[in-house]
Amino acid sequence: MKTKSEVKSMPLAPNKPRKCASVFQVRELEKTFESDPRPSHDKRIQLAKRLDMMPRTVQIWFQNRRAKARSQNHLMVKAVNCPPCPARLQAQTNDVSPLLLLPPD
């Protein structure tokens, strides 16, 4: 079994460098995601052919995009449900910096 340092020093895939999706491809993927965040296998294959991408790349893009959406949703829910900091509330009412309201160490 390889150690973590050995794994980190190994190249990802020497024969296949990573490719960035073009602006057009990302725009089309985002547009499809808005209408269907979980496209079927056939729809992903059609999309991959249309965008000149590998079907597996399209599949991974959608997985990553759903994870991003969940993360953004989690942050929004956390912000909505989190009670405001008393110092921040005081600062908003008095137009004073919240750092000035904190007690010294």
Coordinates of C-alpha atoms in Angstrom, one line a residue:
M1 CA 0.0 0.0 0.0
K2 CA 1.2 3.5 -0.9
T3 CA 1.7 6.2 1.7
K4 CA 0.0 9.6 1.4
S5 CA 3.2 11.3 0.3
E6 CA 3.7 8.7 -2.5
V7 CA 0.1 9.1 -3.7
K8 CA 0.5 12.9 -3.7
S9 CA 3.7 12.8 -5.7
M10 CA 2.2 10.5 -8.4
P11 CA 0.8 12.2 -11.5
L12 CA -2.9 12.1 -12.0
A13 CA -3.0 10.6 -15.4
P14 CA 0.2 10.9 -17.5
N15 CA -1.6 10.1 -20.8
K16 CA -4.6 12.3 -20.3
P17 CA -4.2 15.9 -19.2
R18 CA -7.2 17.6 -17.7
K19 CA -9.3 19.7 -20.1
C20 CA -11.3 22.7 -19.2
A21 CA -14.8 23.0 -20.6
S22 CA -15.2 26.0 -23.0
V23 CA -17.5 28.9 -22.2
F24 CA -20.0 27.5 -24.7
Q25 CA -19.9 24.0 -23.1
V26 CA -20.4 25.4 -19.6
R27 CA -23.2 27.7 -20.8
E28 CA -25.0 24.7 -22.4
L29 CA -24.4 22.5 -19.4
E30 CA -25.7 25.2 -17.0
K31 CA -28.8 25.7 -19.2
T32 CA -29.5 22.0 -19.2
F33 CA -28.9 21.8 -15.4
E34 CA -31.5 24.6 -14.8
S35 CA -34.1 22.6 -16.6
D36 CA -33.0 19.1 -15.4
P37 CA -30.4 18.7 -12.7
R38 CA -30.5 14.9 -13.2
P39 CA -30.6 14.1 -16.9
S40 CA -31.1 10.5 -18.0
H41 CA -28.2 8.4 -19.4
D42 CA -29.6 9.0 -23.0
K43 CA -29.9 12.7 -22.5
R44 CA -26.3 12.9 -21.1
I45 CA -25.0 11.0 -24.2
Q46 CA -26.9 13.3 -26.6
L47 CA -25.5 16.3 -24.7
A48 CA -22.0 14.9 -24.8
K49 CA -22.2 14.4 -28.6
R50 CA -23.6 17.9 -29.1
L51 CA -20.8 19.5 -27.0
D52 CA -18.0 17.2 -28.2
M53 CA -17.4 15.9 -24.7
M54 CA -17.1 12.4 -23.3
P55 CA -20.3 11.1 -21.6
R56 CA -18.4 10.4 -18.4
T57 CA -17.1 14.0 -18.3
V58 CA -20.7 15.2 -18.7
Q59 CA -21.8 12.8 -15.9
I60 CA -19.1 14.1 -13.6
W61 CA -19.9 17.7 -14.4
F62 CA -23.5 17.1 -13.3
Q63 CA -22.4 15.4 -10.1
N64 CA -20.1 18.3 -9.3
R65 CA -22.8 20.8 -10.2
R66 CA -25.4 19.1 -7.9
A67 CA -22.8 19.1 -5.1
K68 CA -22.2 22.9 -5.7
A69 CA -26.0 23.5 -5.6
R70 CA -26.3 21.6 -2.3
S71 CA -23.4 23.5 -0.8
Q72 CA -24.9 26.8 -1.9
N73 CA -28.3 25.8 -0.6
H74 CA -26.8 24.7 2.7
L75 CA -25.0 28.1 3.1
M76 CA -28.2 30.0 2.4
V77 CA -30.2 27.9 4.9
K78 CA -27.5 28.4 7.5
A79 CA -27.5 32.2 6.9
V80 CA -31.3 32.4 7.2
N81 CA -31.5 30.2 10.3
C82 CA -28.5 31.6 12.0
P83 CA -29.4 34.2 14.6
P84 CA -27.6 37.5 14.1
C85 CA -24.6 38.3 16.2
P86 CA -25.6 40.8 19.0
A87 CA -22.6 43.0 18.3
R88 CA -23.6 43.1 14.6
L89 CA -27.2 44.1 15.4
Q90 CA -25.9 46.8 17.7
A91 CA -23.6 48.1 15.0
Q92 CA -26.4 48.2 12.5
T93 CA -28.6 50.2 14.7
N94 CA -25.8 52.6 15.8
D95 CA -23.8 52.6 12.5
V96 CA -20.7 51.6 14.6
S97 CA -18.2 48.9 13.5
P98 CA -18.9 45.6 15.3
L99 CA -15.2 45.4 16.1
L100 CA -15.5 48.5 18.3
L101 CA -18.3 46.8 20.3
L102 CA -16.3 43.7 21.2
P103 CA -14.8 43.7 24.7
P104 CA -10.9 43.9 24.9
D105 CA -9.0 40.7 25.5

